[in-house]
PDB file of C-alpha atoms in Angstrom:
ATOM      1  CA  MET A   1     -42.403  61.117 -55.507  1.00 71.00           C
ATOM      2  CA  PRO A   2     -42.777  63.662 -52.526  1.00 82.00           C
ATOM      3  CA  GLN A   3     -40.550  63.763 -49.606  1.00 96.00           C
ATOM      4  CA  THR A   4     -40.485  60.612 -47.118  1.00 98.00           C
ATOM      5  CA  ALA A   5     -40.165  60.244 -43.503  1.00 98.00           C
ATOM      6  CA  LEU A   6     -39.763  57.191 -41.382  1.00 98.00           C
ATOM      7  CA  ILE A   7     -42.193  57.094 -38.726  1.00 98.00           C
ATOM      8  CA  VAL A   8     -40.951  54.708 -36.018  1.00 98.00           C
ATOM      9  CA  ILE A   9     -43.773  53.913 -33.609  1.00 98.00           C
ATOM     10  CA  ASP A  10     -43.712  53.087 -29.934  1.00 96.00           C
ATOM     11  CA  MET A  11     -40.325  50.991 -30.158  1.00 97.00           C
ATOM     12  CA  ILE A  12     -38.806  53.043 -26.817  1.00 94.00           C
ATOM     13  CA  ASN A  13     -40.756  50.668 -24.637  1.00 92.00           C
ATOM     14  CA  THR A  14     -40.193  49.049 -21.161  1.00 91.00           C
ATOM     15  CA  TYR A  15     -42.688  46.495 -22.342  1.00 93.00           C
ATOM     16  CA  GLU A  16     -44.323  46.404 -18.659  1.00 88.00           C
ATOM     17  CA  HIS A  17     -47.994  46.403 -19.873  1.00 86.00           C
ATOM     18  CA  ASP A  18     -50.558  43.342 -19.971  1.00 90.00           C
ATOM     19  CA  ASP A  19     -50.092  42.485 -23.573  1.00 92.00           C
ATOM     20  CA  ALA A  20     -46.250  42.425 -23.274  1.00 94.00           C
ATOM     21  CA  ALA A  21     -45.870  38.489 -23.270  1.00 94.00           C
ATOM     22  CA  LEU A  22     -47.930  38.310 -26.368  1.00 96.00           C
ATOM     23  CA  LEU A  23     -46.186  41.199 -28.114  1.00 97.00           C
ATOM     24  CA  LEU A  24     -42.435  40.245 -27.393  1.00 97.00           C
ATOM     25  CA  PRO A  25     -42.123  37.524 -29.859  1.00 98.00           C
ATOM     26  CA  SER A  26     -43.280  39.686 -32.596  1.00 98.00           C
ATOM     27  CA  VAL A  27     -41.081  42.782 -31.639  1.00 98.00           C
ATOM     28  CA  ARG A  28     -38.156  40.536 -31.794  1.00 98.00           C
ATOM     29  CA  GLU A  29     -39.024  39.343 -35.425  1.00 98.00           C
ATOM     30  CA  ALA A  30     -39.716  42.889 -36.425  1.00 98.00           C
ATOM     31  CA  LEU A  31     -36.193  44.076 -35.358  1.00 98.00           C
ATOM     32  CA  THR A  32     -34.559  42.992 -38.672  1.00 98.00           C
ATOM     33  CA  GLY A  33     -37.033  45.190 -40.669  1.00 98.00           C
ATOM     34  CA  ILE A  34     -36.920  48.325 -38.357  1.00 98.00           C
ATOM     35  CA  GLY A  35     -33.128  48.318 -38.653  1.00 98.00           C
ATOM     36  CA  THR A  36     -33.203  47.750 -42.367  1.00 98.00           C
ATOM     37  CA  LEU A  37     -35.550  51.008 -42.502  1.00 98.00           C
ATOM     38  CA  LEU A  38     -33.450  52.764 -40.144  1.00 98.00           C
ATOM     39  CA  ALA A  39     -29.943  52.028 -42.236  1.00 98.00           C
ATOM     40  CA  ALA A  40     -31.637  53.135 -45.446  1.00 98.00           C
ATOM     41  CA  ALA A  41     -33.360  56.261 -43.937  1.00 98.00           C
ATOM     42  CA  ARG A  42     -29.891  57.493 -42.461  1.00 97.00           C
ATOM     43  CA  GLU A  43     -27.952  56.496 -45.359  1.00 97.00           C
ATOM     44  CA  ARG A  44     -30.383  58.595 -47.664  1.00 97.00           C
ATOM     45  CA  GLU A  45     -30.780  61.246 -45.135  1.00 97.00           C
ATOM     46  CA  VAL A  46     -34.573  60.707 -44.886  1.00 98.00           C
ATOM     47  CA  PRO A  47     -35.851  62.283 -41.973  1.00 98.00           C
ATOM     48  CA  VAL A  48     -36.406  59.496 -39.043  1.00 98.00           C
ATOM     49  CA  VAL A  49     -39.181  60.610 -36.389  1.00 98.00           C
ATOM     50  CA  TYR A  50     -39.757  58.361 -33.417  1.00 97.00           C
ATOM     51  CA  VAL A  51     -43.372  58.982 -32.095  1.00 96.00           C
ATOM     52  CA  ASN A  52     -43.545  57.410 -28.946  1.00 92.00           C
ATOM     53  CA  ASP A  53     -45.845  56.760 -26.026  1.00 83.00           C
ATOM     54  CA  ASN A  54     -45.168  58.644 -22.599  1.00 72.00           C
ATOM     55  CA  PHE A  55     -46.550  56.211 -20.503  1.00 62.00           C
ATOM     56  CA  GLY A  56     -48.468  58.616 -18.124  1.00 58.00           C
ATOM     57  CA  LEU A  57     -45.591  60.089 -17.410  1.00 58.00           C
ATOM     58  CA  TRP A  58     -46.331  63.875 -18.327  1.00 55.00           C
ATOM     59  CA  ARG A  59     -43.173  65.375 -17.304  1.00 52.00           C
ATOM     60  CA  SER A  60     -41.217  63.066 -19.148  1.00 56.00           C
ATOM     61  CA  HIS A  61     -38.971  63.879 -22.408  1.00 63.00           C
ATOM     62  CA  HIS A  62     -37.546  61.707 -24.996  1.00 71.00           C
ATOM     63  CA  GLY A  63     -34.219  61.385 -23.097  1.00 74.00           C
ATOM     64  CA  GLU A  64     -35.887  59.978 -19.809  1.00 81.00           C
ATOM     65  CA  ILE A  65     -38.282  57.537 -21.695  1.00 84.00           C
ATOM     66  CA  LEU A  66     -35.189  56.224 -23.724  1.00 87.00           C
ATOM     67  CA  GLU A  67     -33.202  56.137 -20.531  1.00 87.00           C
ATOM     68  CA  GLU A  68     -35.930  54.000 -18.906  1.00 87.00           C
ATOM     69  CA  ALA A  69     -36.567  51.766 -21.259  1.00 88.00           C
ATOM     70  CA  LEU A  70     -32.766  51.143 -21.686  1.00 89.00           C
ATOM     71  CA  ALA A  71     -32.634  50.420 -18.204  1.00 90.00           C
ATOM     72  CA  GLY A  72     -35.407  48.109 -18.106  1.00 90.00           C
ATOM     73  CA  PRO A  73     -35.549  44.295 -18.699  1.00 92.00           C
ATOM     74  CA  HIS A  74     -35.894  44.425 -22.562  1.00 95.00           C
ATOM     75  CA  ALA A  75     -33.162  46.671 -23.229  1.00 94.00           C
ATOM     76  CA  ASP A  76     -32.029  44.389 -25.973  1.00 96.00           C
ATOM     77  CA  LEU A  77     -35.336  45.008 -27.799  1.00 97.00           C
ATOM     78  CA  VAL A  78     -34.748  48.969 -27.563  1.00 96.00           C
ATOM     79  CA  GLU A  79     -30.685  49.333 -28.364  1.00 96.00           C
ATOM     80  CA  PRO A  80     -31.116  48.050 -31.880  1.00 97.00           C
ATOM     81  CA  VAL A  81     -33.446  50.696 -32.837  1.00 97.00           C
ATOM     82  CA  ARG A  82     -32.098  53.457 -30.656  1.00 96.00           C
ATOM     83  CA  PRO A  83     -32.655  56.998 -31.971  1.00 96.00           C
ATOM     84  CA  ASP A  84     -29.340  58.562 -33.167  1.00 95.00           C
ATOM     85  CA  GLU A  85     -28.320  62.379 -32.934  1.00 94.00           C
ATOM     86  CA  GLU A  86     -30.310  63.443 -36.037  1.00 96.00           C
ATOM     87  CA  SER A  87     -33.398  61.530 -34.914  1.00 96.00           C
ATOM     88  CA  LEU A  88     -36.514  63.546 -34.305  1.00 96.00           C
ATOM     89  CA  PHE A  89     -38.918  62.685 -31.550  1.00 94.00           C
ATOM     90  CA  VAL A  90     -42.518  63.476 -30.662  1.00 94.00           C
ATOM     91  CA  VAL A  91     -44.197  62.167 -27.313  1.00 91.00           C
ATOM     92  CA  LYS A  92     -47.839  60.959 -28.034  1.00 90.00           C
ATOM     93  CA  ALA A  93     -50.620  59.995 -25.348  1.00 84.00           C
ATOM     94  CA  ARG A  94     -52.944  58.035 -27.265  1.00 88.00           C
ATOM     95  CA  HIS A  95     -52.795  55.420 -30.113  1.00 92.00           C
ATOM     96  CA  SER A  96     -52.415  57.496 -33.442  1.00 97.00           C
ATOM     97  CA  VAL A  97     -49.009  59.135 -33.690  1.00 97.00           C
ATOM     98  CA  PHE A  98     -51.107  62.305 -34.786  1.00 97.00           C
ATOM     99  CA  TYR A  99     -53.757  62.542 -32.065  1.00 95.00           C
ATOM    100  CA  GLU A 100     -53.109  65.709 -30.211  1.00 92.00           C
ATOM    101  CA  THR A 101     -49.491  65.921 -31.004  1.00 94.00           C
ATOM    102  CA  PRO A 102     -47.364  68.366 -33.277  1.00 95.00           C
ATOM    103  CA  LEU A 103     -46.355  65.521 -35.721  1.00 97.00           C
ATOM    104  CA  ALA A 104     -48.606  67.304 -38.684  1.00 97.00           C
ATOM    105  CA  TYR A 105     -46.808  70.393 -38.227  1.00 97.00           C
ATOM    106  CA  LEU A 106     -43.531  69.196 -38.174  1.00 97.00           C
ATOM    107  CA  LEU A 107     -44.054  66.902 -41.281  1.00 98.00           C
ATOM    108  CA  GLY A 108     -45.512  70.137 -43.010  1.00 97.00           C
ATOM    109  CA  ARG A 109     -42.414  71.919 -42.087  1.00 97.00           C
ATOM    110  CA  LEU A 110     -40.067  69.445 -43.379  1.00 97.00           C
ATOM    111  CA  GLY A 111     -42.328  69.125 -46.598  1.00 97.00           C
ATOM    112  CA  VAL A 112     -42.984  65.661 -46.088  1.00 98.00           C
ATOM    113  CA  GLY A 113     -45.841  63.931 -48.072  1.00 98.00           C
ATOM    114  CA  ARG A 114     -45.301  60.246 -47.601  1.00 98.00           C
ATOM    115  CA  LEU A 115     -44.808  57.916 -44.461  1.00 98.00           C
ATOM    116  CA  VAL A 116     -43.255  55.014 -43.942  1.00 98.00           C
ATOM    117  CA  LEU A 117     -44.374  53.241 -41.016  1.00 98.00           C
ATOM    118  CA  CYS A 118     -42.967  50.881 -38.537  1.00 98.00           C
ATOM    119  CA  GLY A 119     -43.023  49.564 -35.026  1.00 98.00           C
ATOM    120  CA  GLN A 120     -45.762  48.440 -32.772  1.00 98.00           C
ATOM    121  CA  VAL A 121     -48.615  47.558 -32.697  1.00 97.00           C
ATOM    122  CA  THR A 122     -49.986  46.862 -36.017  1.00 98.00           C
ATOM    123  CA  GLU A 123     -53.563  46.281 -35.050  1.00 98.00           C
ATOM    124  CA  GLN A 124     -53.209  49.254 -33.027  1.00 97.00           C
ATOM    125  CA  CYS A 125     -51.274  52.154 -33.406  1.00 97.00           C
ATOM    126  CA  VAL A 126     -50.176  51.269 -36.509  1.00 98.00           C
ATOM    127  CA  LEU A 127     -53.493  51.238 -37.906  1.00 98.00           C
ATOM    128  CA  TYR A 128     -54.709  54.305 -36.442  1.00 98.00           C
ATOM    129  CA  SER A 129     -51.405  55.871 -37.748  1.00 98.00           C
ATOM    130  CA  ALA A 130     -52.094  54.841 -41.198  1.00 98.00           C
ATOM    131  CA  LEU A 131     -55.719  56.007 -41.241  1.00 98.00           C
ATOM    132  CA  ASP A 132     -55.005  59.292 -39.955  1.00 98.00           C
ATOM    133  CA  ALA A 133     -52.132  59.782 -42.213  1.00 98.00           C
ATOM    134  CA  HIS A 134     -54.574  58.734 -45.155  1.00 98.00           C
ATOM    135  CA  VAL A 135     -57.281  61.339 -44.232  1.00 97.00           C
ATOM    136  CA  ARG A 136     -54.469  64.129 -43.790  1.00 98.00           C
ATOM    137  CA  HIS A 137     -53.598  62.991 -47.689  1.00 97.00           C
ATOM    138  CA  LEU A 138     -50.205  61.666 -47.015  1.00 98.00           C
ATOM    139  CA  ASP A 139     -49.003  58.580 -48.925  1.00 98.00           C
ATOM    140  CA  VAL A 140     -48.640  55.608 -46.338  1.00 98.00           C
ATOM    141  CA  THR A 141     -45.993  52.806 -46.941  1.00 98.00           C
ATOM    142  CA  VAL A 142     -46.279  49.734 -44.204  1.00 98.00           C
ATOM    143  CA  ALA A 143     -43.687  47.151 -43.963  1.00 98.00           C
ATOM    144  CA  PRO A 144     -45.330  44.079 -42.784  1.00 98.00           C
ATOM    145  CA  ASP A 145     -41.833  42.636 -41.541  1.00 98.00           C
ATOM    146  CA  ALA A 146     -40.891  46.142 -39.540  1.00 98.00           C
ATOM    147  CA  VAL A 147     -43.746  45.769 -37.682  1.00 98.00           C
ATOM    148  CA  ALA A 148     -44.959  44.007 -34.573  1.00 98.00           C
ATOM    149  CA  HIS A 149     -48.453  42.541 -33.308  1.00 98.00           C
ATOM    150  CA  ILE A 150     -50.066  41.558 -30.255  1.00 98.00           C
ATOM    151  CA  HIS A 151     -52.890  39.137 -32.401  1.00 98.00           C
ATOM    152  CA  ARG A 152     -51.382  37.706 -35.736  1.00 97.00           C
ATOM    153  CA  GLU A 153     -54.873  37.493 -37.250  1.00 98.00           C
ATOM    154  CA  LEU A 154     -56.048  40.936 -36.348  1.00 98.00           C
ATOM    155  CA  ALA A 155     -52.488  42.517 -37.645  1.00 98.00           C
ATOM    156  CA  ASP A 156     -52.815  40.843 -41.175  1.00 98.00           C
ATOM    157  CA  ALA A 157     -56.278  41.998 -41.177  1.00 98.00           C
ATOM    158  CA  ALA A 158     -55.240  45.433 -40.119  1.00 98.00           C
ATOM    159  CA  LEU A 159     -52.591  45.213 -43.019  1.00 98.00           C
ATOM    160  CA  ARG A 160     -55.326  44.395 -45.501  1.00 98.00           C
ATOM    161  CA  MET A 161     -57.464  47.304 -44.365  1.00 98.00           C
ATOM    162  CA  MET A 162     -54.459  49.666 -44.812  1.00 98.00           C
ATOM    163  CA  GLU A 163     -53.569  48.401 -48.376  1.00 98.00           C
ATOM    164  CA  VAL A 164     -56.977  48.418 -49.370  1.00 98.00           C
ATOM    165  CA  ASN A 165     -58.991  50.974 -47.571  1.00 97.00           C
ATOM    166  CA  MET A 166     -56.391  53.435 -47.018  1.00 97.00           C
ATOM    167  CA  ALA A 167     -54.459  52.862 -50.517  1.00 97.00           C
ATOM    168  CA  ALA A 168     -51.201  52.256 -48.293  1.00 98.00           C
ATOM    169  CA  GLU A 169     -48.179  50.393 -50.289  1.00 98.00           C
ATOM    170  CA  VAL A 170     -47.872  47.510 -48.234  1.00 98.00           C
ATOM    171  CA  ARG A 171     -44.244  45.859 -48.887  1.00 98.00           C
ATOM    172  CA  ASP A 172     -41.153  44.193 -46.869  1.00 98.00           C
ATOM    173  CA  ALA A 173     -38.655  46.416 -45.549  1.00 98.00           C
ATOM    174  CA  ALA A 174     -36.025  45.533 -48.080  1.00 98.00           C
ATOM    175  CA  GLU A 175     -38.335  46.502 -50.893  1.00 98.00           C
ATOM    176  CA  VAL A 176     -39.375  49.948 -49.605  1.00 98.00           C
ATOM    177  CA  SER A 177     -37.945  52.939 -51.327  1.00 95.00           C
ATOM    178  CA  LEU A 178     -36.806  55.828 -49.102  1.00 95.00           C
TER     179      LEU A 178
END
């Protein structure tokens, strides 16, 4: 099996956006699965890469993004998935974790050939990231209990698309091998 990396998508978040009210219940549900994946990755020394929106703050870095999220009204959703000292961090501006970011280079340097995706939003950033990983010939695993959605029906369709069209392995966090 190729070297694996756990990719945590957009979980460092203030939830100050239009769809937040629809997203928040699903984020709360996904925290347990994300925590399971983080614990397993850290125990096995699998690289953990947080890829996160910069919220249009072009002078920000990961520390500022984390501080702002932890100071916000939904810090309880950020604290359980907070990056540790070993975590890597890539800032993104659009939906895919690959779009105009150094992630592909970083993964190449780490010798990664398989990604386990978790985070938010299933029908947007997770889906587009899975597609971009697939076209880069990376194996993809997505844990449905470790991704959050805005619209359940679109998330279900996105997971099915990842599985069928992108050959992604779709299995719950406790069943994912890291």
